[in-house]
Coordinates of C-alpha atoms and ligand atoms in Angstrom, one line a residue:
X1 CA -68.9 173.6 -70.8
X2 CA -69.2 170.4 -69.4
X3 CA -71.4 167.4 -71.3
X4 CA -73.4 164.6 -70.1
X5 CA -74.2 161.8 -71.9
X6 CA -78.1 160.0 -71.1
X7 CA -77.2 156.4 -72.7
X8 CA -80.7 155.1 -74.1
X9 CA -80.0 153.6 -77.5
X10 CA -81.8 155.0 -80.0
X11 CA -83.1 158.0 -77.7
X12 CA -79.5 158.7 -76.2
X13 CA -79.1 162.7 -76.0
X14 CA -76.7 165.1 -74.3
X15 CA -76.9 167.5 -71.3
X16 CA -75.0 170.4 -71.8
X17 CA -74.2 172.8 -68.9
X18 CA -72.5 176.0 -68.5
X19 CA -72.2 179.6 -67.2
X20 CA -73.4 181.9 -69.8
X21 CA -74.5 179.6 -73.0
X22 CA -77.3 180.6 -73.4
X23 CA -76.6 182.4 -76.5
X24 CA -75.2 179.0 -77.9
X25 CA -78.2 177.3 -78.1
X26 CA -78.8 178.2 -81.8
X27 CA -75.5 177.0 -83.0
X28 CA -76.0 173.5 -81.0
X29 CA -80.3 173.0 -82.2
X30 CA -78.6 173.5 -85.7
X31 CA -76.5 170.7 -85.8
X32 CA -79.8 168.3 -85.4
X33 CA -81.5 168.4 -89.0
X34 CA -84.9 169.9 -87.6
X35 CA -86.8 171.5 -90.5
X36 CA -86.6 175.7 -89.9
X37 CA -89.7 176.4 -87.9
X38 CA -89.5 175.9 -84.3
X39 CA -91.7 176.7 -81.5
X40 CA -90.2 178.3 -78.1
X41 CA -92.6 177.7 -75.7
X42 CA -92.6 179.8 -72.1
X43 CA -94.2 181.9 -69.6
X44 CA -94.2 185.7 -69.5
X45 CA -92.0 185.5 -66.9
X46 CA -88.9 183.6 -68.2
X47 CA -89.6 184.7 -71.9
X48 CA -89.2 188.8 -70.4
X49 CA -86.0 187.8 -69.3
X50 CA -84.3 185.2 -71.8
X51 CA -86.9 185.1 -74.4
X52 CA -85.2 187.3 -76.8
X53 CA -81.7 185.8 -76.1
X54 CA -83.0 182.1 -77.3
X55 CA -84.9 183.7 -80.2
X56 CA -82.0 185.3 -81.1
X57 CA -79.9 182.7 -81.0
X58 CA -82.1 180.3 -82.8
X59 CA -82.8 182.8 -85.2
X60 CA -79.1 183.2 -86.2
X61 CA -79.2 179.5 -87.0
X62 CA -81.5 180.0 -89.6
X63 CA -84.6 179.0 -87.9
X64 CA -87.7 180.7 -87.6
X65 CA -89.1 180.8 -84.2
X66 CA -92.3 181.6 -83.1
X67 CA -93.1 181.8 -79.0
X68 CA -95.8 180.0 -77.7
X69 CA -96.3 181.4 -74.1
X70 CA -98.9 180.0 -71.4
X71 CA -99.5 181.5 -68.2
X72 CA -97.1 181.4 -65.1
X73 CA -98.2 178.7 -62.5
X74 CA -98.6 175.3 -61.6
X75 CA -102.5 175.4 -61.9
X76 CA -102.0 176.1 -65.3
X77 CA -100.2 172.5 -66.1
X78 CA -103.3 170.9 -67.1
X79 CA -105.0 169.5 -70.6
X80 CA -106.8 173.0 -71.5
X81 CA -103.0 174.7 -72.0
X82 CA -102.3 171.4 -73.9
X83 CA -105.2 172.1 -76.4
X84 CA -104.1 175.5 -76.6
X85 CA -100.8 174.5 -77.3
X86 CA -101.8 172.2 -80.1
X87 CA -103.9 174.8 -81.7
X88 CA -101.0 177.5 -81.8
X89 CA -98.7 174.7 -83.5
X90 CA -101.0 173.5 -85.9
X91 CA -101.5 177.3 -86.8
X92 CA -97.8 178.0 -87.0
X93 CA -97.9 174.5 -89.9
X94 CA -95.4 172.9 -87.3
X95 CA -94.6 169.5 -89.4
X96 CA -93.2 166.5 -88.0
X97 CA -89.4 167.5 -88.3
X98 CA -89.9 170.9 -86.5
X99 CA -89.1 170.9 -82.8
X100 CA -90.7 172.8 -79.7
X101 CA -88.3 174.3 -77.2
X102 CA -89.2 174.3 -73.7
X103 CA -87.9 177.4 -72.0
X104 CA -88.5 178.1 -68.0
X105 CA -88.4 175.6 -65.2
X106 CA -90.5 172.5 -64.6
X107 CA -93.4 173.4 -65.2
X108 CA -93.2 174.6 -68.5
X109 CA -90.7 171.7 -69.3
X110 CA -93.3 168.9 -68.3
X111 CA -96.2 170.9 -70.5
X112 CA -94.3 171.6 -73.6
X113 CA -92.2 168.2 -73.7
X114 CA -95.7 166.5 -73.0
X115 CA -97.1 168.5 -76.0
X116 CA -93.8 167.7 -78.2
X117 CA -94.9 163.9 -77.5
X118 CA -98.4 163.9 -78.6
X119 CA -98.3 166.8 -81.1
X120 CA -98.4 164.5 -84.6
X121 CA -97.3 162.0 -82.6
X122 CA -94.3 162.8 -81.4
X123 CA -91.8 166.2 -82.9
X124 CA -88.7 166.5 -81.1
X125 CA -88.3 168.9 -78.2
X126 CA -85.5 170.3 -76.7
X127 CA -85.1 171.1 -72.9
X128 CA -83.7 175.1 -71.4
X129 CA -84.6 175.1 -68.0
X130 CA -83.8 178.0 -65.9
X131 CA -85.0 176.8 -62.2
X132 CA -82.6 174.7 -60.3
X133 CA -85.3 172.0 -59.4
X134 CA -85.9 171.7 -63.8
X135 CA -81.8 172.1 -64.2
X136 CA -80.7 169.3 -61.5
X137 CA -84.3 166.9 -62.2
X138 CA -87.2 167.7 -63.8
X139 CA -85.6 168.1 -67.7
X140 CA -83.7 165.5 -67.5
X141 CA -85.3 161.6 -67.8
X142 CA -88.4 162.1 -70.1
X143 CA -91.4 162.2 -67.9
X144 CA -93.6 164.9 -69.1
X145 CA -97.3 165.3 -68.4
X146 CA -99.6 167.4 -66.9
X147 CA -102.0 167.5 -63.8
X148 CA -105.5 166.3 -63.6
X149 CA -108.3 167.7 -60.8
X150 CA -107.8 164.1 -59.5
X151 CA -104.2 163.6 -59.2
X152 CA -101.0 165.9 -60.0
X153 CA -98.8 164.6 -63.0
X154 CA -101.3 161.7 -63.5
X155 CA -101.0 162.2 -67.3
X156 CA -98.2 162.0 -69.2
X157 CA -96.0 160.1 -70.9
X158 CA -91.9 158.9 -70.9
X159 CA -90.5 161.4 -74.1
X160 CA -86.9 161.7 -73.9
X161 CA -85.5 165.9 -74.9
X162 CA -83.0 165.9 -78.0
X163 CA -80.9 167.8 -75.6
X164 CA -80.5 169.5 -72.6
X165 CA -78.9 172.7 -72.7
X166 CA -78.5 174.1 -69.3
X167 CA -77.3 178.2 -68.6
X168 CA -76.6 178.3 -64.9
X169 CA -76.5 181.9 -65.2
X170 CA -80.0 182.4 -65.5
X171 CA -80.3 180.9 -61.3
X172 CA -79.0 184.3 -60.4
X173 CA -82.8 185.6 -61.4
X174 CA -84.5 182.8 -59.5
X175 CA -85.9 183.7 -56.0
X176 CA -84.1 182.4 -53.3
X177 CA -87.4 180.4 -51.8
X178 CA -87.1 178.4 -55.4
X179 CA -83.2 178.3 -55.5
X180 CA -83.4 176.6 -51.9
X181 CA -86.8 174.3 -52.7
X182 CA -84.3 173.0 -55.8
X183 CA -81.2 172.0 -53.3
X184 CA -83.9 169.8 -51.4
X185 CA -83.5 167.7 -55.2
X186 CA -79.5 168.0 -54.9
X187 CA -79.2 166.8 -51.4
X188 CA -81.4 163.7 -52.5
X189 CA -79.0 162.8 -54.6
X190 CA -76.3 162.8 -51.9
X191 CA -78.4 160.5 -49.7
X192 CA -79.0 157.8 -52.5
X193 CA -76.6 157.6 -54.6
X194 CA -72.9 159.5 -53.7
X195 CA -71.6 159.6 -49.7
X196 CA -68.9 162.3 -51.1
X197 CA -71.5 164.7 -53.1
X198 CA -73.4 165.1 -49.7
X199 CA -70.0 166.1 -48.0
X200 CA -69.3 168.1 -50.8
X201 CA -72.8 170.1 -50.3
X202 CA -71.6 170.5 -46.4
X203 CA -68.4 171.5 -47.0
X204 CA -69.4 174.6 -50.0
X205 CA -72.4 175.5 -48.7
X206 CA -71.8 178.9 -48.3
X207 CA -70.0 178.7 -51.7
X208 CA -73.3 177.2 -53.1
X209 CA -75.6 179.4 -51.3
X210 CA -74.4 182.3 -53.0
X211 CA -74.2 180.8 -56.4
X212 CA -70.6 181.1 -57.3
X213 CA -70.4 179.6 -60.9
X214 CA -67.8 176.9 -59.5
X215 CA -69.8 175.2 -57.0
X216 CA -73.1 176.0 -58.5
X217 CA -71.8 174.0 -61.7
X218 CA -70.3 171.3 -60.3
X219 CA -73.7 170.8 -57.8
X220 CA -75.7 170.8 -61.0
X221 CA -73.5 168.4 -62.9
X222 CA -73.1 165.6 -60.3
X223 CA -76.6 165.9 -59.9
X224 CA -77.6 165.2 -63.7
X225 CA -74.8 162.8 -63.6
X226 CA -76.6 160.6 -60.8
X227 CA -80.3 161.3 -62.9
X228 CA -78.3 160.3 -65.9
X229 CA -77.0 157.1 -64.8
X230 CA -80.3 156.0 -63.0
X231 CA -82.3 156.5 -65.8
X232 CA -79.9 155.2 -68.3
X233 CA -80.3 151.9 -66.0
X234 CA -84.5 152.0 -65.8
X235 CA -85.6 154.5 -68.3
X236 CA -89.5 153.3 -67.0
X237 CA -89.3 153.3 -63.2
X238 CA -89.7 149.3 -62.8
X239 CA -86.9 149.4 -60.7
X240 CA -84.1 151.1 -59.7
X241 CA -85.6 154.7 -60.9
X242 CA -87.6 155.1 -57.7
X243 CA -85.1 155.6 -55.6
X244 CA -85.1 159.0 -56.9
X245 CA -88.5 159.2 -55.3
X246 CA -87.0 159.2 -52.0
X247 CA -88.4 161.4 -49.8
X248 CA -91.6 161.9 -52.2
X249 CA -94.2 159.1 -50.7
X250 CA -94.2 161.7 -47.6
X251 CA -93.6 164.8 -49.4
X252 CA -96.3 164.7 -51.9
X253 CA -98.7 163.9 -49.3
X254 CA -98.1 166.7 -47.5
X255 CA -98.4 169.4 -50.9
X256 CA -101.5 167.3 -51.4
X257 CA -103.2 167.5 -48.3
X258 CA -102.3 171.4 -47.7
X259 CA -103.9 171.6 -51.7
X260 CA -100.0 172.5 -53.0
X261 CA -100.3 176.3 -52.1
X262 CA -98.5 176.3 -48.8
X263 CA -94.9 174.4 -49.9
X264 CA -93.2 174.4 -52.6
X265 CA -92.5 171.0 -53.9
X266 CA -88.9 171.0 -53.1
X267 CA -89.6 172.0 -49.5
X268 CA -92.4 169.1 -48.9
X269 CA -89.8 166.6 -50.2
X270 CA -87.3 167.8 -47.4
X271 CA -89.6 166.8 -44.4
X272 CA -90.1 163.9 -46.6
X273 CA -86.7 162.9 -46.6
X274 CA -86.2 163.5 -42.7
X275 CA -89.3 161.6 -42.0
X276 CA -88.3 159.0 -44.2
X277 CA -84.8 158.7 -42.5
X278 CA -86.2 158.4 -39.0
X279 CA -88.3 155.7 -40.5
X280 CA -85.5 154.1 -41.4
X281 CA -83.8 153.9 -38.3
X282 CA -87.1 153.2 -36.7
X283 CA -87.2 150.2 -39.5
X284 CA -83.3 149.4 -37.8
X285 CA -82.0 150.4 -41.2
X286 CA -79.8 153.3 -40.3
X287 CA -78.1 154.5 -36.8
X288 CA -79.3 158.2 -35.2
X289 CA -76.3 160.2 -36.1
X290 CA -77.2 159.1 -40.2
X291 CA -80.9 160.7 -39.0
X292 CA -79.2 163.3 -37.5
X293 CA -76.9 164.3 -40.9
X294 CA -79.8 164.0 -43.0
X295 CA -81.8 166.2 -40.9
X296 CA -78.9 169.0 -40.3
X297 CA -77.9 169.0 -44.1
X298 CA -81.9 170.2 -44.7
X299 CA -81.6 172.6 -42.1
X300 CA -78.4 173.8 -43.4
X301 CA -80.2 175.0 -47.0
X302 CA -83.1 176.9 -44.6
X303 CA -85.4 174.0 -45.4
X304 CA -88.0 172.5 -43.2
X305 CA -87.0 169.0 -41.5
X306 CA -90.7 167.7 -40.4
X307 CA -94.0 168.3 -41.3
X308 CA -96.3 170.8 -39.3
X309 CA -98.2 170.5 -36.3
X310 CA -101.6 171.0 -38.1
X311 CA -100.8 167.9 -40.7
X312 CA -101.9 165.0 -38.1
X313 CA -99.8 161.8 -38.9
X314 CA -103.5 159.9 -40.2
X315 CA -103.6 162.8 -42.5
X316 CA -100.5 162.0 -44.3
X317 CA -101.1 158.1 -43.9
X318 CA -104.6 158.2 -45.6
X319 CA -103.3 161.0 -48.1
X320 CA -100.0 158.2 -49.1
X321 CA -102.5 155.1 -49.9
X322 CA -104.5 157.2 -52.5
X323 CA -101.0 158.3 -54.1
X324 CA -99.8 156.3 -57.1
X325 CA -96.6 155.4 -55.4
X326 CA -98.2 153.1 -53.5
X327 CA -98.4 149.4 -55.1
X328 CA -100.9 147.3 -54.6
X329 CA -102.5 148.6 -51.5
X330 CA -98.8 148.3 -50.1
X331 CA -97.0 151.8 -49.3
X332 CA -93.5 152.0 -50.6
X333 CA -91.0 153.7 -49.5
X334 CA -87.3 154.6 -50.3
X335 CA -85.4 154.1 -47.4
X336 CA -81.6 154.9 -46.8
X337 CA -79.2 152.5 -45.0
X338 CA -76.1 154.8 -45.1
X339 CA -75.8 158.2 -46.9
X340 CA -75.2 157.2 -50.5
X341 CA -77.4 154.4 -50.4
X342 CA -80.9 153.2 -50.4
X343 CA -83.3 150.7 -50.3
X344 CA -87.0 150.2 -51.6
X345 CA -88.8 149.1 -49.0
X346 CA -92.9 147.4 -48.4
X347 CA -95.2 146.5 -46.0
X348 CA -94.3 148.6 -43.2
X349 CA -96.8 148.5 -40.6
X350 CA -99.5 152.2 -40.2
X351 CA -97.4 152.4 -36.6
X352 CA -93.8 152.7 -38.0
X353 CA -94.6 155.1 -40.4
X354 CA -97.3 157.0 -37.4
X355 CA -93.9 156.9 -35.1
X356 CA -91.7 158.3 -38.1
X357 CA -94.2 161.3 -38.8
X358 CA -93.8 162.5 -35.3
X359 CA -90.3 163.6 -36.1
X360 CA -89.4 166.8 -35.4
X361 CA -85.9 167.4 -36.4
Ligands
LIG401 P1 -91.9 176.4 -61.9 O1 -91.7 175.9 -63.3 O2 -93.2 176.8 -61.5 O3 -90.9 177.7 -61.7 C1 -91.0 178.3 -60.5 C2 -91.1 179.9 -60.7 O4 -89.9 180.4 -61.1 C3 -92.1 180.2 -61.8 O5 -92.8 181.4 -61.4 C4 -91.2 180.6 -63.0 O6 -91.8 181.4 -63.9 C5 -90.0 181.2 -62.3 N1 -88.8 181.1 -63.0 C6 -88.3 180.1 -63.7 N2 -87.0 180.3 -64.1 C7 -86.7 181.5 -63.6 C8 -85.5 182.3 -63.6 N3 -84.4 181.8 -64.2 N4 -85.5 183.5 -63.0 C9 -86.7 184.0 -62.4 N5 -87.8 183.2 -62.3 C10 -87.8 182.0 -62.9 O7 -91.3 175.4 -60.8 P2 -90.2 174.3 -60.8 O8 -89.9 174.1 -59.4 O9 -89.1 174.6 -61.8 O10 -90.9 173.0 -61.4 C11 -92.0 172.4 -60.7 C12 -92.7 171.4 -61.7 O11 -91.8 170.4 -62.1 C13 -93.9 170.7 -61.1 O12 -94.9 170.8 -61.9 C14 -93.4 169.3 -60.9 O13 -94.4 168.4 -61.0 C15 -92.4 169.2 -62.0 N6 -91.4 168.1 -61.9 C16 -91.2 167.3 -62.9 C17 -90.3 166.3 -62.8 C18 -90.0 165.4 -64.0 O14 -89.3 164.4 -63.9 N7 -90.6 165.7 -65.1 C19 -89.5 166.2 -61.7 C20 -89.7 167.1 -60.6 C21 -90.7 168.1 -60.7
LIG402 N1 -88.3 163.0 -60.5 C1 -88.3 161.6 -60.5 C2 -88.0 160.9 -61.8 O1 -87.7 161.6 -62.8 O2 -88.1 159.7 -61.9

C-alpha cells in the first residue's frame, strides 16, 4: 500500500492507496478516536457494489454505521440533498466526534464532505472514492460544495478529509467513458507539473488502458502526489493552486454552454487543455511540436482534442467572463511553456483566445 502524506499543519492527513483495501478501511477509521456511530454516505449505485464491504469493515471496528444514500447524478449535488442529508444525521443523534464517510466518486465526495463541514459545524469525514477523476483529484485538497441553478460548485467550502483511503480495484467497475474522462485529470498533471509522468502515460498506455494494477497504481499515486504537494503549498487557491485549473477556463465553458449533458467533465477539460496549449504558442509561450504532444497524448486516451463545430468561439468567450475563474473582468488562464510547466497568465486579448478556439487538433 503506498501512503501520501497532505502536509497542512493541524489538518495534515494521509492518502492511502492500494489494490484491494477496501476491506481495510475499518481497521484504519479505528485508529482516529471517532465516537462509534458513523454515517456512510452513497448512491445506489456504488453502495450495491461496495456498500456492504465498507459496512462490514467498519462494522468490525466496532462502529455502528448507518448508510445515508442520495440519488445517482450530478443534478442531484445541490442544497435540497444537503438538507436531506442533515435531517438523516440529526435523526441517526450523529454528535460532533462521529464522522461521515463519503463513498462513490466526485460527486458524492463534494456533497457528503460539504455536509461533514457544515453538519454541527464541522464532524470529520473521511474520503473512499471509486471513480478515477475522485481517486486522482476531486478527494483530495478539501473543496467540497455543491451546485447552484446559477453556477456549478458555487457553494462550498475548503474542508480537509481525515484520510483518503483509495481501492483501485473498484476502477475495474467504472465504465470506460468515465475511466477515460478521469485520465484527461492525470495527463494535466503531466503538462503542469512532471515532464517524465507525461512520458510515463505515453510510454504504458496500453498498460494503463487496460488497468493493470501496476500502472494503474503508480498513475494514481504520482497524480495525488502532484495534488498533494500543490495544495500543501496554497491550501486556498491564491496562488499556485490554479494551475491545476489548467485546461478548465475553456473546459467548463463548454459543459456550461452545452448545459453539462453532452461531455463529461473530464472530456470538456481535454479540448480545454488543447485549446489552451495552442493559445500558448499563439501567446509565443510554447513551440508547435509541445501543441502537437499535448494534443496527441489526449487523442491517445480516445478523448476529444477541440471543441465542436456547433460551439462558435463567441460562445465560449461570453460563457468564460461570467465564470468565476475569471478575475476582475480579466480572463485567466493557465498556460504551459514546456510540458511540466505552467504559467498563470492575464489580459489576453478576445482575438488570441478567438484564434486559439479554432483549433482543431
Ligand atoms: P460521479 O461521481 O458522477 O461518478 C460517475 C458515475 O460513476 C456515477 O454514475 C457513479 O455512480 C458511478 N460510479 C462511481 N464509482 C463507480 C465504480 N467504482 N464502479 C461503477 N460505477 C461507479 O462523477 P466523477 O467524475 O467521479 O465526479 C464528478 C464531480 O466531481 C463533479 O461534481 C465535479 O464538480 C466534482 N469535482 C470536484 C473536485 C474537487 O476538487 N472537489 C475536482 C474535480 C471534480
Ligand atoms: N480540482 C482543482 C482543485 O482542487 O483545486
Amino acid at each position: 500500500m503506498e501512503k501520501i502524506r497532505v502536509e497542512l499543519e493541524e489538518r495534515s492527513y494521509y492518502i492511502y492507496i492500494g489494490n484491494g483495501i477496501l476491506d481495510g478501511i475499518g481497521e484504519k477509521a479505528g485508529g482516529f478516536g471517532f465516537t462509534h456511530h458513523i454515517a456512510l454516505i452513497s448512491n445506489p449505485t456504488v453502495f450495491a457494489l461496495y456498500g456492504a464491504r465498507v459496512m462490514k469493515s467498519l462494522e468490525s471496528a466496532g462502529f455502528t454505521v448507518s448508510e445515508v444514500i442520495i440519488p445517482d447524478g450530478e443534478q442531484y449535488k445541490d442544497f435540497m440533498w444537503v438538507n436531506y442529508i442533515m435531517g438523516e444525521l440529526l435523526k441517526l443523534r450523529l454528535d460532533r466526534k462521529s464522522a461521515i464517510v463519503a463513498l462513490g466518486g466526485g460527486v458524492v465526495g463534494d456533497i457528503a464532505c460539504f455536509a461533514a463541514s457544515i453538519y454541527m459545524r464541522g464532524i470529520a469525514c473521511i474520503q473512499v472514492p471509486t471513480t478515477l477523476l475522485s481517486q486522482v483529484d476531486s478527494s483530495v485538497g478539501g473543496k467540497t460544495g455543491v451546485n447552484h441553478f446559477l453556477g456549478k460548485n458555487m457553494i462550498g467550502t475548503f474542508y480537509q478529509p481525515s484520510l483518503v483511503w483509495i481501492d483501485i480495484d473498484t476502477l475495474h467497475t467504472l465504465d470506460e467513458r468515465e475511466f477515460r474522462a478521469g485520465m484527461a485529470e492525470v495527463i494535466k498533471y503531466g503538462v503542469i507539473r512532471d515532464a517524465e509522468f507525461f512520458e510515463y502515460l505515453k510510454t504504458h498506455k496500453k498498460a494503463i488502458d487496460s488497468c493493470q494494477p501496476e500502472q494503474l497504481l503508480h498513475v494514481v499515486k504520482r497524480s495525488c502526489e502532484i495534488k498533494a504537494d500543490v495544495v500543501s503549498e496554497d491550501e486556498r487557491e491564491s496562488g499556485i493552486r490554479a494551475i491545476l485549473n489548467y485546461g478548465h477556463t475553456i473546459g467548463h465553458a463548454i459543459e456550461s454552454i452545452t448545459g453539462y449533458t453532452r461531455f463529461l467533465h473530464g472530456e470538456a477539460v481535454a479540448m480545454g487543455m488543447c485549446h489552451a496549449a495552442e493559445l500558448a504558442r499563439l501567446s509565443g509561450l510554447l513551440d508547435e511540436g509541445t501543441v502537437q504532444d499535448v494534443s496527441n497524448m489526449i487523442k491517445a486516451y480516445h478523448l476529444p482534442v477541440s471543441s465542436p463545430e456547433d460551439l462558435r468561439p463567441d460562445m465560449i468567450i461570453e460563457s468564460m467572463q461570467i465564470d468565476k475563474k475569471a478575475v476582475a473582468g480579466s480572463l485567466r488562464f493557465v498556460l504551459p511553456d514546456k510540458i511540466g510547466s505552467v504559467r498563470i497568465v492575464n489580459g489576453l486579448s478576445d482575438d488570441l483566445i478567438r484564434k486559439s478556439l479554432i483549433y482543431k487538433g
